[in-house]
């Protein structure tokens, strides 16, 4: 939870973004049809469905397959991150990360949409 | 070295609040793990949870700059990751390393909370070295050629398995379990409950390896899931256990004991019965890019492994302060209300009525505020249970006894302070139960009981009280031994005249102990008298019920909160006292003729029972200037099953009061709970009903 809160505050400090938080994979699945989402951050190790499963679902669903996905995970899960990339994750960030990394990703994916 | 910078201190406090909880939880889970390591089979969920705990602690400590704790947690996390992925076997050595690392973590966190800031470098590096030694020699027996292809898993499922899930899948296969694919088509609006139901059903007979959401044919209203599960059951049995609407089941693997051929089955509307023995694949979908969104800013659900908890940690001292302020507001309000009343009687009518209205309004809001603050203080008793389970484990191991702990009513809520104060007495009762109650395994088997003893802790709300029961299925208390001991100690002259119930009360007397050898566990110079006193200090009561050979039950009755209480203001011999309304059942008006004397004690007939009476003036040794009134009041009070009529002169009304302690000097005066301010600069004593009842029962026997 601490990480999610931190992530939210960092993103908020980077610009006027609306942030929707999901505590786990199921919550994310429920939020998706209701929210208009432009960028998704996800961890890999989650209690119900894992991040890879979430990405697989997103990439196979025409409604969501265009949404960029960023994996945020620990250095220990290199092979999982690699799998995530194969499934179609756009970027990954390894914890502990620098604000600058996050900023460049947000700029990359969200500025495109505004333009 | 102490740091006086308040900012740093606050950061330390914030850190500690969360870290202590994690470390404590880790401790109980590691103890569980140690237990299951003895048995051989390790619960993967448990291992995962411990892994996540170490991970959270690492992150937390890192964020607050406690490098030592973070480093140690990081090392533990690595070790746990290896265990989790099957790269390392959990043997006694690894368990010892984990437990030792946890000890060090605990001492690090403790020393921080005591204001020390040294980071025990040697200890951390020693632990890290031991952990790394484990990691240097991986046991290779888990590394085998991947038989995953043989399962015919769909590409999609295979691709989204994490390293860990892959390991679990292999582990299940190597144990000869069957691997099933459960395909469910669920309503998008309710899928989480439905899926939980299906998952629970699967968990009763196997392990869920992965849950892959996939697109349903109707993607606006439905969502599909492919659950991969391992189970020792054959296809038909597994099907029966997991029967659910809209679920299709496929057997993927032939485990060793599988007799059934690959088969699939479906119940409900979802599927046709015979289906090819491969998992239901998500329908292939053409990539249709959705139109580019045109809203400017972005939103993103950010996901995290940590469970959500919408809570704020607050120092209990702050709540006390808040409660005090609320208490003073309540008092301020009652003086305004009195003023309004007086104005009205003195005919400032219009203004008086308006003032009265405002006072009423204020009262309503105050009640809300009071309730709100009170609610914040409430915590579930379950927090206590966690501590107890650790104690039970430690003691039962020391004693060589097998004990199972069962909990009921973990969500019963109690004031935080009461929960804190009850934890020591409960710990003592539980120690006693293991030490004196539960027999050793041989003795239990001889008595025809399961060799594993059971301690059951249950809690529930009963009116304005919360009852916590600690029950063991041990040998019970030997009443004859208790009586003999009481005779020996000089508590009683003729033990045969004492009823069994009365005899049990001796246990709570100072200097009483029935075991001849004082064990390391119970014999710490703390007797049941201290337990009773500690419980009485929070206006609670403790009772015992016991059956020889079958076990003992301790019943602790506690008030829900101590903060603000409604009280009945009474007067006796010209003095004013408060009685907590929570314990008041009713009041009667009696005259001298209604009182009878039985065995030199005054009683009165209340419906079909005999109610013992207590004259407050005698109890408190008050001297009367004028004669007793002909008509007087009896306030019937009760705690747990006990009833007592308190004889007073007058009832003056109800009022909210905040009980303040009298200070150390008056602590041991039975029957007085504390003092309270009545709001008109008068301070009165608050009577302790539990204490009065105990005292009366004791002097009677």
JSON list of N, CA, C and O in Angstrom, two decimals, chain B residues 266-306:
[
{"chain": "B", "resi": 266, "resn": "UNK", "atom": "N", "xyz": [-19.40, -30.05, -17.73]},
{"chain": "B", "resi": 266, "resn": "UNK", "atom": "CA", "xyz": [-19.90, -28.71, -17.45]},
{"chain": "B", "resi": 266, "resn": "UNK", "atom": "C", "xyz": [-21.24, -28.82, -16.77]},
{"chain": "B", "resi": 266, "resn": "UNK", "atom": "O", "xyz": [-21.97, -29.78, -16.94]},
{"chain": "B", "resi": 267, "resn": "UNK", "atom": "N", "xyz": [-21.53, -27.85, -15.95]},
{"chain": "B", "resi": 267, "resn": "UNK", "atom": "CA", "xyz": [-22.84, -27.81, -15.33]},
{"chain": "B", "resi": 267, "resn": "UNK", "atom": "C", "xyz": [-23.45, -26.46, -15.68]},
{"chain": "B", "resi": 267, "resn": "UNK", "atom": "O", "xyz": [-22.75, -25.49, -15.90]},
{"chain": "B", "resi": 268, "resn": "UNK", "atom": "N", "xyz": [-24.74, -26.43, -15.73]},
{"chain": "B", "resi": 268, "resn": "UNK", "atom": "CA", "xyz": [-25.41, -25.17, -16.03]},
{"chain": "B", "resi": 268, "resn": "UNK", "atom": "C", "xyz": [-25.37, -24.89, -17.51]},
{"chain": "B", "resi": 268, "resn": "UNK", "atom": "O", "xyz": [-25.17, -25.77, -18.34]},
{"chain": "B", "resi": 269, "resn": "UNK", "atom": "N", "xyz": [-25.51, -23.64, -17.80]},
{"chain": "B", "resi": 269, "resn": "UNK", "atom": "CA", "xyz": [-25.72, -23.25, -19.17]},
{"chain": "B", "resi": 269, "resn": "UNK", "atom": "C", "xyz": [-24.44, -23.20, -20.00]},
{"chain": "B", "resi": 269, "resn": "UNK", "atom": "O", "xyz": [-24.48, -23.13, -21.20]},
{"chain": "B", "resi": 270, "resn": "UNK", "atom": "N", "xyz": [-23.31, -23.23, -19.32]},
{"chain": "B", "resi": 270, "resn": "UNK", "atom": "CA", "xyz": [-22.09, -22.84, -20.02]},
{"chain": "B", "resi": 270, "resn": "UNK", "atom": "C", "xyz": [-21.65, -23.76, -21.13]},
{"chain": "B", "resi": 270, "resn": "UNK", "atom": "O", "xyz": [-21.21, -23.29, -22.17]},
{"chain": "B", "resi": 271, "resn": "UNK", "atom": "N", "xyz": [-21.72, -25.04, -20.96]},
{"chain": "B", "resi": 271, "resn": "UNK", "atom": "CA", "xyz": [-21.05, -25.81, -21.98]},
{"chain": "B", "resi": 271, "resn": "UNK", "atom": "C", "xyz": [-21.73, -27.08, -22.42]},
{"chain": "B", "resi": 271, "resn": "UNK", "atom": "O", "xyz": [-22.61, -27.62, -21.77]},
{"chain": "B", "resi": 272, "resn": "UNK", "atom": "N", "xyz": [-21.28, -27.55, -23.52]},
{"chain": "B", "resi": 272, "resn": "UNK", "atom": "CA", "xyz": [-21.73, -28.85, -23.98]},
{"chain": "B", "resi": 272, "resn": "UNK", "atom": "C", "xyz": [-20.90, -29.88, -23.24]},
{"chain": "B", "resi": 272, "resn": "UNK", "atom": "O", "xyz": [-19.75, -29.65, -22.90]},
{"chain": "B", "resi": 273, "resn": "UNK", "atom": "N", "xyz": [-21.46, -31.05, -22.97]},
{"chain": "B", "resi": 273, "resn": "UNK", "atom": "CA", "xyz": [-20.79, -31.94, -22.05]},
{"chain": "B", "resi": 273, "resn": "UNK", "atom": "C", "xyz": [-19.46, -32.49, -22.53]},
{"chain": "B", "resi": 273, "resn": "UNK", "atom": "O", "xyz": [-18.43, -32.19, -21.95]},
{"chain": "B", "resi": 274, "resn": "UNK", "atom": "N", "xyz": [-19.46, -33.30, -23.58]},
{"chain": "B", "resi": 274, "resn": "UNK", "atom": "CA", "xyz": [-18.14, -33.81, -23.98]},
{"chain": "B", "resi": 274, "resn": "UNK", "atom": "C", "xyz": [-17.39, -32.72, -24.72]},
{"chain": "B", "resi": 274, "resn": "UNK", "atom": "O", "xyz": [-17.93, -32.09, -25.63]},
{"chain": "B", "resi": 275, "resn": "UNK", "atom": "N", "xyz": [-16.20, -32.52, -24.31]},
{"chain": "B", "resi": 275, "resn": "UNK", "atom": "CA", "xyz": [-15.41, -31.47, -24.93]},
{"chain": "B", "resi": 275, "resn": "UNK", "atom": "C", "xyz": [-14.00, -31.98, -25.06]},
{"chain": "B", "resi": 275, "resn": "UNK", "atom": "O", "xyz": [-13.58, -32.87, -24.35]},
{"chain": "B", "resi": 276, "resn": "UNK", "atom": "N", "xyz": [-13.27, -31.46, -25.96]},
{"chain": "B", "resi": 276, "resn": "UNK", "atom": "CA", "xyz": [-11.91, -31.95, -26.14]},
{"chain": "B", "resi": 276, "resn": "UNK", "atom": "C", "xyz": [-11.10, -31.67, -24.89]},
{"chain": "B", "resi": 276, "resn": "UNK", "atom": "O", "xyz": [-11.30, -30.67, -24.22]},
{"chain": "B", "resi": 277, "resn": "UNK", "atom": "N", "xyz": [-10.19, -32.58, -24.56]},
{"chain": "B", "resi": 277, "resn": "UNK", "atom": "CA", "xyz": [-9.46, -32.45, -23.30]},
{"chain": "B", "resi": 277, "resn": "UNK", "atom": "C", "xyz": [-8.39, -31.37, -23.35]},
{"chain": "B", "resi": 277, "resn": "UNK", "atom": "O", "xyz": [-7.23, -31.62, -23.11]},
{"chain": "B", "resi": 278, "resn": "UNK", "atom": "N", "xyz": [-8.76, -30.22, -23.64]},
{"chain": "B", "resi": 278, "resn": "UNK", "atom": "CA", "xyz": [-7.82, -29.11, -23.54]},
{"chain": "B", "resi": 278, "resn": "UNK", "atom": "C", "xyz": [-8.57, -27.94, -22.92]},
{"chain": "B", "resi": 278, "resn": "UNK", "atom": "O", "xyz": [-9.80, -27.91, -22.94]},
{"chain": "B", "resi": 279, "resn": "UNK", "atom": "N", "xyz": [-7.85, -27.05, -22.34]},
{"chain": "B", "resi": 279, "resn": "UNK", "atom": "CA", "xyz": [-8.54, -25.97, -21.64]},
{"chain": "B", "resi": 279, "resn": "UNK", "atom": "C", "xyz": [-9.32, -25.11, -22.61]},
{"chain": "B", "resi": 279, "resn": "UNK", "atom": "O", "xyz": [-8.99, -25.00, -23.78]},
{"chain": "B", "resi": 280, "resn": "UNK", "atom": "N", "xyz": [-10.39, -24.56, -22.08]},
{"chain": "B", "resi": 280, "resn": "UNK", "atom": "CA", "xyz": [-11.16, -23.65, -22.90]},
{"chain": "B", "resi": 280, "resn": "UNK", "atom": "C", "xyz": [-10.27, -22.45, -23.20]},
{"chain": "B", "resi": 280, "resn": "UNK", "atom": "O", "xyz": [-9.77, -21.80, -22.30]},
{"chain": "B", "resi": 281, "resn": "UNK", "atom": "N", "xyz": [-10.10, -22.22, -24.45]},
{"chain": "B", "resi": 281, "resn": "UNK", "atom": "CA", "xyz": [-9.21, -21.11, -24.82]},
{"chain": "B", "resi": 281, "resn": "UNK", "atom": "C", "xyz": [-10.01, -19.84, -24.97]},
{"chain": "B", "resi": 281, "resn": "UNK", "atom": "O", "xyz": [-11.17, -19.87, -25.37]},
{"chain": "B", "resi": 282, "resn": "UNK", "atom": "N", "xyz": [-9.39, -18.76, -24.67]},
{"chain": "B", "resi": 282, "resn": "UNK", "atom": "CA", "xyz": [-10.12, -17.52, -24.92]},
{"chain": "B", "resi": 282, "resn": "UNK", "atom": "C", "xyz": [-10.32, -17.38, -26.42]},
{"chain": "B", "resi": 282, "resn": "UNK", "atom": "O", "xyz": [-9.44, -17.76, -27.19]},
{"chain": "B", "resi": 283, "resn": "UNK", "atom": "N", "xyz": [-11.44, -16.91, -26.81]},
{"chain": "B", "resi": 283, "resn": "UNK", "atom": "CA", "xyz": [-11.68, -16.77, -28.24]},
{"chain": "B", "resi": 283, "resn": "UNK", "atom": "C", "xyz": [-10.62, -15.87, -28.86]},
{"chain": "B", "resi": 283, "resn": "UNK", "atom": "O", "xyz": [-10.21, -14.88, -28.27]},
{"chain": "B", "resi": 284, "resn": "UNK", "atom": "N", "xyz": [-10.18, -16.27, -30.03]},
{"chain": "B", "resi": 284, "resn": "UNK", "atom": "CA", "xyz": [-9.18, -15.45, -30.70]},
{"chain": "B", "resi": 284, "resn": "UNK", "atom": "C", "xyz": [-9.83, -14.13, -31.08]},
{"chain": "B", "resi": 284, "resn": "UNK", "atom": "O", "xyz": [-10.95, -14.09, -31.55]},
{"chain": "B", "resi": 285, "resn": "UNK", "atom": "N", "xyz": [-9.13, -13.08, -30.82]},
{"chain": "B", "resi": 285, "resn": "UNK", "atom": "CA", "xyz": [-9.75, -11.80, -31.09]},
{"chain": "B", "resi": 285, "resn": "UNK", "atom": "C", "xyz": [-8.92, -11.00, -32.07]},
{"chain": "B", "resi": 285, "resn": "UNK", "atom": "O", "xyz": [-7.71, -10.90, -31.92]},
{"chain": "B", "resi": 286, "resn": "UNK", "atom": "N", "xyz": [-9.55, -10.48, -33.07]},
{"chain": "B", "resi": 286, "resn": "UNK", "atom": "CA", "xyz": [-8.82, -9.60, -33.98]},
{"chain": "B", "resi": 286, "resn": "UNK", "atom": "C", "xyz": [-8.48, -8.32, -33.23]},
{"chain": "B", "resi": 286, "resn": "UNK", "atom": "O", "xyz": [-9.24, -7.87, -32.38]},
{"chain": "B", "resi": 287, "resn": "UNK", "atom": "N", "xyz": [-7.33, -7.82, -33.53]},
{"chain": "B", "resi": 287, "resn": "UNK", "atom": "CA", "xyz": [-6.93, -6.59, -32.84]},
{"chain": "B", "resi": 287, "resn": "UNK", "atom": "C", "xyz": [-7.67, -5.40, -33.44]},
{"chain": "B", "resi": 287, "resn": "UNK", "atom": "O", "xyz": [-7.42, -5.01, -34.56]},
{"chain": "B", "resi": 288, "resn": "UNK", "atom": "N", "xyz": [-8.63, -4.94, -32.71]},
{"chain": "B", "resi": 288, "resn": "UNK", "atom": "CA", "xyz": [-9.36, -3.77, -33.18]},
{"chain": "B", "resi": 288, "resn": "UNK", "atom": "C", "xyz": [-8.96, -2.59, -32.31]},
{"chain": "B", "resi": 288, "resn": "UNK", "atom": "O", "xyz": [-9.37, -2.51, -31.17]},
{"chain": "B", "resi": 289, "resn": "UNK", "atom": "N", "xyz": [-8.16, -1.73, -32.80]},
{"chain": "B", "resi": 289, "resn": "UNK", "atom": "CA", "xyz": [-7.76, -0.60, -31.96]},
{"chain": "B", "resi": 289, "resn": "UNK", "atom": "C", "xyz": [-8.95, 0.30, -31.68]},
{"chain": "B", "resi": 289, "resn": "UNK", "atom": "O", "xyz": [-9.70, 0.64, -32.59]},
{"chain": "B", "resi": 290, "resn": "UNK", "atom": "N", "xyz": [-9.14, 0.59, -30.45]},
{"chain": "B", "resi": 290, "resn": "UNK", "atom": "CA", "xyz": [-10.24, 1.49, -30.10]},
{"chain": "B", "resi": 290, "resn": "UNK", "atom": "C", "xyz": [-9.86, 2.91, -30.47]},
{"chain": "B", "resi": 290, "resn": "UNK", "atom": "O", "xyz": [-8.68, 3.23, -30.60]},
{"chain": "B", "resi": 291, "resn": "UNK", "atom": "N", "xyz": [-10.84, 3.72, -30.66]},
{"chain": "B", "resi": 291, "resn": "UNK", "atom": "CA", "xyz": [-10.57, 5.10, -31.04]},
{"chain": "B", "resi": 291, "resn": "UNK", "atom": "C", "xyz": [-9.76, 5.79, -29.95]},
{"chain": "B", "resi": 291, "resn": "UNK", "atom": "O", "xyz": [-9.91, 5.51, -28.78]},
{"chain": "B", "resi": 292, "resn": "UNK", "atom": "N", "xyz": [-8.88, 6.63, -30.38]},
{"chain": "B", "resi": 292, "resn": "UNK", "atom": "CA", "xyz": [-8.01, 7.30, -29.42]},
{"chain": "B", "resi": 292, "resn": "UNK", "atom": "C", "xyz": [-8.83, 8.17, -28.49]},
{"chain": "B", "resi": 292, "resn": "UNK", "atom": "O", "xyz": [-9.71, 8.89, -28.93]},
{"chain": "B", "resi": 293, "resn": "UNK", "atom": "N", "xyz": [-8.57, 8.06, -27.23]},
{"chain": "B", "resi": 293, "resn": "UNK", "atom": "CA", "xyz": [-9.33, 8.87, -26.27]},
{"chain": "B", "resi": 293, "resn": "UNK", "atom": "C", "xyz": [-9.00, 10.35, -26.43]},
{"chain": "B", "resi": 293, "resn": "UNK", "atom": "O", "xyz": [-7.88, 10.70, -26.77]},
{"chain": "B", "resi": 294, "resn": "UNK", "atom": "N", "xyz": [-9.97, 11.17, -26.15]},
{"chain": "B", "resi": 294, "resn": "UNK", "atom": "CA", "xyz": [-9.70, 12.59, -26.37]},
{"chain": "B", "resi": 294, "resn": "UNK", "atom": "C", "xyz": [-9.67, 13.41, -25.07]},
{"chain": "B", "resi": 294, "resn": "UNK", "atom": "O", "xyz": [-9.51, 14.60, -25.11]},
{"chain": "B", "resi": 295, "resn": "UNK", "atom": "N", "xyz": [-9.89, 12.74, -23.95]},
{"chain": "B", "resi": 295, "resn": "UNK", "atom": "CA", "xyz": [-9.76, 13.50, -22.70]},
{"chain": "B", "resi": 295, "resn": "UNK", "atom": "C", "xyz": [-8.31, 13.81, -22.47]},
{"chain": "B", "resi": 295, "resn": "UNK", "atom": "O", "xyz": [-7.44, 12.99, -22.76]},
{"chain": "B", "resi": 296, "resn": "UNK", "atom": "N", "xyz": [-8.02, 14.98, -21.94]},
{"chain": "B", "resi": 296, "resn": "UNK", "atom": "CA", "xyz": [-6.63, 15.40, -21.85]},
{"chain": "B", "resi": 296, "resn": "UNK", "atom": "C", "xyz": [-5.80, 14.61, -20.83]},
{"chain": "B", "resi": 296, "resn": "UNK", "atom": "O", "xyz": [-4.80, 14.00, -21.18]},
{"chain": "B", "resi": 297, "resn": "UNK", "atom": "N", "xyz": [-6.21, 14.58, -19.63]},
{"chain": "B", "resi": 297, "resn": "UNK", "atom": "CA", "xyz": [-5.35, 14.01, -18.60]},
{"chain": "B", "resi": 297, "resn": "UNK", "atom": "C", "xyz": [-5.54, 12.50, -18.51]},
{"chain": "B", "resi": 297, "resn": "UNK", "atom": "O", "xyz": [-6.45, 11.94, -19.10]},
{"chain": "B", "resi": 298, "resn": "UNK", "atom": "N", "xyz": [-4.70, 11.89, -17.78]},
{"chain": "B", "resi": 298, "resn": "UNK", "atom": "CA", "xyz": [-4.69, 10.44, -17.74]},
{"chain": "B", "resi": 298, "resn": "UNK", "atom": "C", "xyz": [-5.07, 9.88, -16.40]},
{"chain": "B", "resi": 298, "resn": "UNK", "atom": "O", "xyz": [-4.93, 10.52, -15.38]},
{"chain": "B", "resi": 299, "resn": "UNK", "atom": "N", "xyz": [-5.58, 8.68, -16.43]},
{"chain": "B", "resi": 299, "resn": "UNK", "atom": "CA", "xyz": [-5.85, 7.99, -15.19]},
{"chain": "B", "resi": 299, "resn": "UNK", "atom": "C", "xyz": [-5.29, 6.60, -15.33]},
{"chain": "B", "resi": 299, "resn": "UNK", "atom": "O", "xyz": [-5.29, 6.03, -16.40]},
{"chain": "B", "resi": 300, "resn": "UNK", "atom": "N", "xyz": [-4.79, 6.06, -14.26]},
{"chain": "B", "resi": 300, "resn": "UNK", "atom": "CA", "xyz": [-4.23, 4.73, -14.35]},
{"chain": "B", "resi": 300, "resn": "UNK", "atom": "C", "xyz": [-4.41, 4.00, -13.03]},
{"chain": "B", "resi": 300, "resn": "UNK", "atom": "O", "xyz": [-4.06, 4.51, -11.99]},
{"chain": "B", "resi": 301, "resn": "UNK", "atom": "N", "xyz": [-5.02, 2.83, -13.09]},
{"chain": "B", "resi": 301, "resn": "UNK", "atom": "CA", "xyz": [-5.05, 2.07, -11.84]},
{"chain": "B", "resi": 301, "resn": "UNK", "atom": "C", "xyz": [-3.65, 1.57, -11.60]},
{"chain": "B", "resi": 301, "resn": "UNK", "atom": "O", "xyz": [-3.07, 0.90, -12.44]},
{"chain": "B", "resi": 302, "resn": "UNK", "atom": "N", "xyz": [-3.09, 1.92, -10.49]},
{"chain": "B", "resi": 302, "resn": "UNK", "atom": "CA", "xyz": [-1.77, 1.39, -10.20]},
{"chain": "B", "resi": 302, "resn": "UNK", "atom": "C", "xyz": [-1.96, 0.25, -9.24]},
{"chain": "B", "resi": 302, "resn": "UNK", "atom": "O", "xyz": [-2.70, 0.35, -8.28]},
{"chain": "B", "resi": 303, "resn": "UNK", "atom": "N", "xyz": [-1.33, -0.83, -9.51]},
{"chain": "B", "resi": 303, "resn": "UNK", "atom": "CA", "xyz": [-1.61, -2.05, -8.76]},
{"chain": "B", "resi": 303, "resn": "UNK", "atom": "C", "xyz": [-0.44, -2.37, -7.87]},
{"chain": "B", "resi": 303, "resn": "UNK", "atom": "O", "xyz": [0.69, -2.05, -8.17]},
{"chain": "B", "resi": 304, "resn": "UNK", "atom": "N", "xyz": [-0.74, -3.01, -6.79]},
{"chain": "B", "resi": 304, "resn": "UNK", "atom": "CA", "xyz": [0.32, -3.31, -5.85]},
{"chain": "B", "resi": 304, "resn": "UNK", "atom": "C", "xyz": [0.05, -4.63, -5.17]},
{"chain": "B", "resi": 304, "resn": "UNK", "atom": "O", "xyz": [-1.08, -5.05, -5.03]},
{"chain": "B", "resi": 305, "resn": "UNK", "atom": "N", "xyz": [1.11, -5.27, -4.74]},
{"chain": "B", "resi": 305, "resn": "UNK", "atom": "CA", "xyz": [0.96, -6.56, -4.07]},
{"chain": "B", "resi": 305, "resn": "UNK", "atom": "C", "xyz": [0.42, -6.40, -2.68]},
{"chain": "B", "resi": 305, "resn": "UNK", "atom": "O", "xyz": [-0.04, -7.33, -2.06]},
{"chain": "B", "resi": 306, "resn": "UNK", "atom": "N", "xyz": [0.52, -5.20, -2.15]},
{"chain": "B", "resi": 306, "resn": "UNK", "atom": "CA", "xyz": [0.12, -5.03, -0.76]},
{"chain": "B", "resi": 306, "resn": "UNK", "atom": "C", "xyz": [-1.38, -4.91, -0.65]},
{"chain": "B", "resi": 306, "resn": "UNK", "atom": "O", "xyz": [-2.02, -4.30, -1.49]}
]
